[in-house]
Coordinates of C-alpha atoms and ligand atoms in Angstrom, one line a residue:
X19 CA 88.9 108.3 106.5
X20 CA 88.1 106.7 109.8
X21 CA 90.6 105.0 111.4
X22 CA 89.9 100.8 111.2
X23 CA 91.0 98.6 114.2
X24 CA 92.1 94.8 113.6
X25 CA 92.1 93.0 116.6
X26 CA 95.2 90.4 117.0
X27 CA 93.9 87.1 118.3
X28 CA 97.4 86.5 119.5
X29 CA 97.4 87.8 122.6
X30 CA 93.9 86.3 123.0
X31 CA 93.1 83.4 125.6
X32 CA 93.3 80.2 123.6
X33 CA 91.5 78.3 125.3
X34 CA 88.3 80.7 125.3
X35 CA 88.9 81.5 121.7
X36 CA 84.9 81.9 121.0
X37 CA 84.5 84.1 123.9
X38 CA 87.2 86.4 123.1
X39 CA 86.7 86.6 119.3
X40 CA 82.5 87.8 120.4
X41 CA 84.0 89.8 123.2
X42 CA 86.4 91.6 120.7
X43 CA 83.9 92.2 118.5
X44 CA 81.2 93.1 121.0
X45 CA 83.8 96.1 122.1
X46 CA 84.1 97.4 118.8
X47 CA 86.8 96.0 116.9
X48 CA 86.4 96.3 113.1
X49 CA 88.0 93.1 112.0
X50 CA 89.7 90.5 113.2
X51 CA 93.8 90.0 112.9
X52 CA 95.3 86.4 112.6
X53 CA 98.6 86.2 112.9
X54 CA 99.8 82.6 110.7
X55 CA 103.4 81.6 111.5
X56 CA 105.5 78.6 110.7
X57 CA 108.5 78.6 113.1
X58 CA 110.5 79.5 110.4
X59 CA 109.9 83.0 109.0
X60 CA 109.4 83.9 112.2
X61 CA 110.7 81.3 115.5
X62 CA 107.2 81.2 117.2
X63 CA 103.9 79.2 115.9
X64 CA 100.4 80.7 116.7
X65 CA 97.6 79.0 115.0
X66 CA 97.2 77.4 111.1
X67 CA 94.1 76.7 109.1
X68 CA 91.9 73.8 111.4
X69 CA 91.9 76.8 113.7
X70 CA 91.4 79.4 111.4
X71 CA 88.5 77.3 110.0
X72 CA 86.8 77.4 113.0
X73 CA 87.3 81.0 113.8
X74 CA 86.1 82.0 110.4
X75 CA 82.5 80.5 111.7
X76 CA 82.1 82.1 114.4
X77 CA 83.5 85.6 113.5
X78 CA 81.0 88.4 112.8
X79 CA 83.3 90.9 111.2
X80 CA 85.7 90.7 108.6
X81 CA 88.9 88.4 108.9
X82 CA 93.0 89.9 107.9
X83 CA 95.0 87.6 107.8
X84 CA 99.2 88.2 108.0
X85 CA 101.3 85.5 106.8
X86 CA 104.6 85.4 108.4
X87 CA 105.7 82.1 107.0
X88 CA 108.3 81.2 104.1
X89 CA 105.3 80.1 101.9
X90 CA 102.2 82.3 101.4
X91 CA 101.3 80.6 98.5
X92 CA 100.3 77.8 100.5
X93 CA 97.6 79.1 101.9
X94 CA 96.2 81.5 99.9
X95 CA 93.5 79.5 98.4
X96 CA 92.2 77.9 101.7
X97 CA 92.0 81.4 103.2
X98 CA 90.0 82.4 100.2
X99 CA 87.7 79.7 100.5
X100 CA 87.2 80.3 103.9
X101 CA 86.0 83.7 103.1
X102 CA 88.9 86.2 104.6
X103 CA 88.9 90.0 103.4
X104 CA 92.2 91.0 103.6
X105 CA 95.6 89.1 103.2
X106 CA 98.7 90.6 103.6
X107 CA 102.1 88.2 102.8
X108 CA 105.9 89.5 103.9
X109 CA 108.0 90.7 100.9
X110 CA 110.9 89.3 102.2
X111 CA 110.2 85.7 101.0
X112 CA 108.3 86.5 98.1
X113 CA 110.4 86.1 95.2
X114 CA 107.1 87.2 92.9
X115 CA 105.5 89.0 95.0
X116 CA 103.9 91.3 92.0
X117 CA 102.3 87.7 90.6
X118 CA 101.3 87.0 94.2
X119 CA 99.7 89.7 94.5
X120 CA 97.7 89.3 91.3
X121 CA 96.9 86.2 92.5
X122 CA 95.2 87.1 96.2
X123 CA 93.2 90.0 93.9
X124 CA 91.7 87.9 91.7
X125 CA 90.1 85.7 94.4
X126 CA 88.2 89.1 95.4
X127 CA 90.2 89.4 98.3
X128 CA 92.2 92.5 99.5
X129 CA 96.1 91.8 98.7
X130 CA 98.8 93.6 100.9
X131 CA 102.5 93.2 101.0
X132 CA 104.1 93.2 104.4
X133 CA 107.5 94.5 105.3
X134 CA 109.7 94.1 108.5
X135 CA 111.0 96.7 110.8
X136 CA 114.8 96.1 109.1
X137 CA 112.9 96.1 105.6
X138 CA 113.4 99.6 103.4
X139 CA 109.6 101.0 102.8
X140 CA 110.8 101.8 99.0
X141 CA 111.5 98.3 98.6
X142 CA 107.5 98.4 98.0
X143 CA 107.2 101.2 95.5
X144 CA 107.0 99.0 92.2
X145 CA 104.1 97.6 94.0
X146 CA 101.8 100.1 95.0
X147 CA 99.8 100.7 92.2
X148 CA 99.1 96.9 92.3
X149 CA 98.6 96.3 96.1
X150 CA 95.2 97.3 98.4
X151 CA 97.4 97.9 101.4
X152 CA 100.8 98.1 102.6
X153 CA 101.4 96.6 106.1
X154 CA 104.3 98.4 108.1
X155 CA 105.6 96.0 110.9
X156 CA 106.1 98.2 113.8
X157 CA 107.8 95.7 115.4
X158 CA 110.1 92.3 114.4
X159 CA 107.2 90.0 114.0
X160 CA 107.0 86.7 115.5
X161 CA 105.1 88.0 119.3
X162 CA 102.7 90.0 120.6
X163 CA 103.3 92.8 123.2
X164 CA 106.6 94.1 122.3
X165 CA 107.4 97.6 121.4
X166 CA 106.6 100.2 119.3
X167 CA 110.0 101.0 117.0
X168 CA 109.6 104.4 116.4
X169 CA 111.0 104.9 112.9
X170 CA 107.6 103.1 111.9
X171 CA 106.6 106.8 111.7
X172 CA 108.6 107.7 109.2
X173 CA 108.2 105.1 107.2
X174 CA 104.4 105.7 107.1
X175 CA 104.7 109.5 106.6
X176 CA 106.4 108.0 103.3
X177 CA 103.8 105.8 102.2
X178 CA 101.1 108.2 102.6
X179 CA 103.1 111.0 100.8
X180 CA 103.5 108.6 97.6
X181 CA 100.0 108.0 97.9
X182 CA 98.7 111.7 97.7
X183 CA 101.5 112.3 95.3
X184 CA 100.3 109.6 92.6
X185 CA 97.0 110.0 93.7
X186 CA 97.1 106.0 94.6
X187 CA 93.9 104.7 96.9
X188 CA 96.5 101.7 99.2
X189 CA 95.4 101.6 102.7
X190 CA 98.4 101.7 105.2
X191 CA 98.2 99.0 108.0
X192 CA 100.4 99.7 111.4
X193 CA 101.1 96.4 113.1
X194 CA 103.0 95.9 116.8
X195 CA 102.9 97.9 119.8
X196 CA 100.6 100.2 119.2
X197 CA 98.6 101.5 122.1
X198 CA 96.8 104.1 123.4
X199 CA 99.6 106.8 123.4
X200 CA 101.1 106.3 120.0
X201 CA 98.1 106.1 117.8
X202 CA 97.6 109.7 117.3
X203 CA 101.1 109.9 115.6
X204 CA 100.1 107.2 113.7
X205 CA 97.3 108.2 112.1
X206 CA 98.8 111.7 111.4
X207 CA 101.2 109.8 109.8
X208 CA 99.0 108.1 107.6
X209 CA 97.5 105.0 109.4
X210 CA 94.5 103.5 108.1
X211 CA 94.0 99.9 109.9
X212 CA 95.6 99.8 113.1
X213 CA 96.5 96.4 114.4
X214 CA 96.2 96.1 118.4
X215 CA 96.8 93.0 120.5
X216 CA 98.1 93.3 123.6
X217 CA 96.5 96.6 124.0
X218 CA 93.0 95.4 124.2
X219 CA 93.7 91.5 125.3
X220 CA 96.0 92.5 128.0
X221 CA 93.2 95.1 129.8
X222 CA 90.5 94.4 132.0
X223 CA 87.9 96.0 129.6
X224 CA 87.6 95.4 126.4
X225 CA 85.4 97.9 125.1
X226 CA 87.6 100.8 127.6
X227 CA 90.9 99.7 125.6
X228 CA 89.3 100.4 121.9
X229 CA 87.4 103.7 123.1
X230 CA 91.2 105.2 122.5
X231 CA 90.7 104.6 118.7
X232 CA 87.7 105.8 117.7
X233 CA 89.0 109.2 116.8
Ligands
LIG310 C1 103.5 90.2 115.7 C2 102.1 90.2 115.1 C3 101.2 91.2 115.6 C4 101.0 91.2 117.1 C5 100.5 92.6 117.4 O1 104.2 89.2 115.0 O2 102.2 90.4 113.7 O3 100.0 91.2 114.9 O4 100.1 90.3 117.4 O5 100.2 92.6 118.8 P1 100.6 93.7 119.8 O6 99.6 94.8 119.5 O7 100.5 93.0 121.1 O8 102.0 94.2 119.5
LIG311 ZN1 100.3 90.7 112.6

């Protein structure tokens, strides 16, 4: 499978959201990762739905949205409405996160269930024959442009072991610090959508920063 890059708008420039979202895209990103925080799952705030709303009409390519906040629920609807393809929520404040789940699928919408860097990856097993994706926090969410933990790896080489094993079709998502020298581990680890921020937003060219993942 070829590997799918989804551009974090949080290390975007704010202020030139438009031109960053069409310059992102014009470079070759596959979709287009927003990063929804509350200050209280995670300390920091980044953007919430007027914002969203307003990137979902100018965005060409399809939107994936991560929830880090205490109450997914929330938004699930107006997300749906406004027409984004993938979802992921964190299982560490889902208390039904199976029902959740359901729920995000039957609005024809791709469900995944996030974890956290201090989170155990089989704390996701009874879920995987449910969920589209699984989305391994590579590092403790909340920023963009922190570090790769390494023992993301391992957790990934676990996921995509299961998969094969039960012959399950989840995607695996990567998400924090990932760059252009780690990303060949990752996808021999398993990686199918690779989340980049910094990476791309940080560089002087675009489209020179996302030639390192078309593998
Ligand atoms: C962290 C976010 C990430 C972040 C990734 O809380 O979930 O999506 O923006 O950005 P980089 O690639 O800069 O680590
Ligand atoms: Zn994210």
């Amino acid at each position: 499978m070829t590997l799918k890059v989804s551009l974090s708008l949080l290390s975007a420039d704010f202020g030139r959201l438009k031109e960053e979202i069409e310059a992102g895209t014009e470079a070759g990103a596959d979709m287009l990762h927003l990063d929804i925080m509350d200050g209280h799952f995670v300390p920091n705030l980044s953007f919430g739905l007027p914002v969203i709303e307003s990137i979902a009409q100018v965005a060409k390519i399809p939107l994936d949205a991560h929830l880090m906040v205490m109450n997914p629920d929330f938004y699930i609807e107006p997300l749906a409405e406004m027409g984004v393809k993938y979802m992921s929520f964190h299982s560490e404040v889902a208390l039904h996160s199976h029902r959740l789940l359901q729920k995000v699928k039957s609005l024809g919408i791709k469900g995944g269930i996030a974890i956290n860097p201090g989170t155990p990856v089989t704390s996701v097993v009874p879920l995987l024959e449910l969920t589209d994706f699984v989305l391994i926090m590579s590092v403790n969410p909340g920023f963009g442009g922190q570090k790769f933990i390494e023992y993301s790896l391992e957790k990934i080489k676990y996921l995509k072991d299961f998969r094969a094993a039960k012959g399950l079709p989840f995607e695996i998502e990567v998400d924090g610090g990932v760059n252009d020298t780690n990303i060949g581990l990752l996808t021999a680890a398993g990686v199918d959508i690779a989340v980049v921020g910094a990476f791309v937003y940080k560089s002087g060219d675009y489209k020179k920063a996302l030639c390192a993942f078309k593998l």
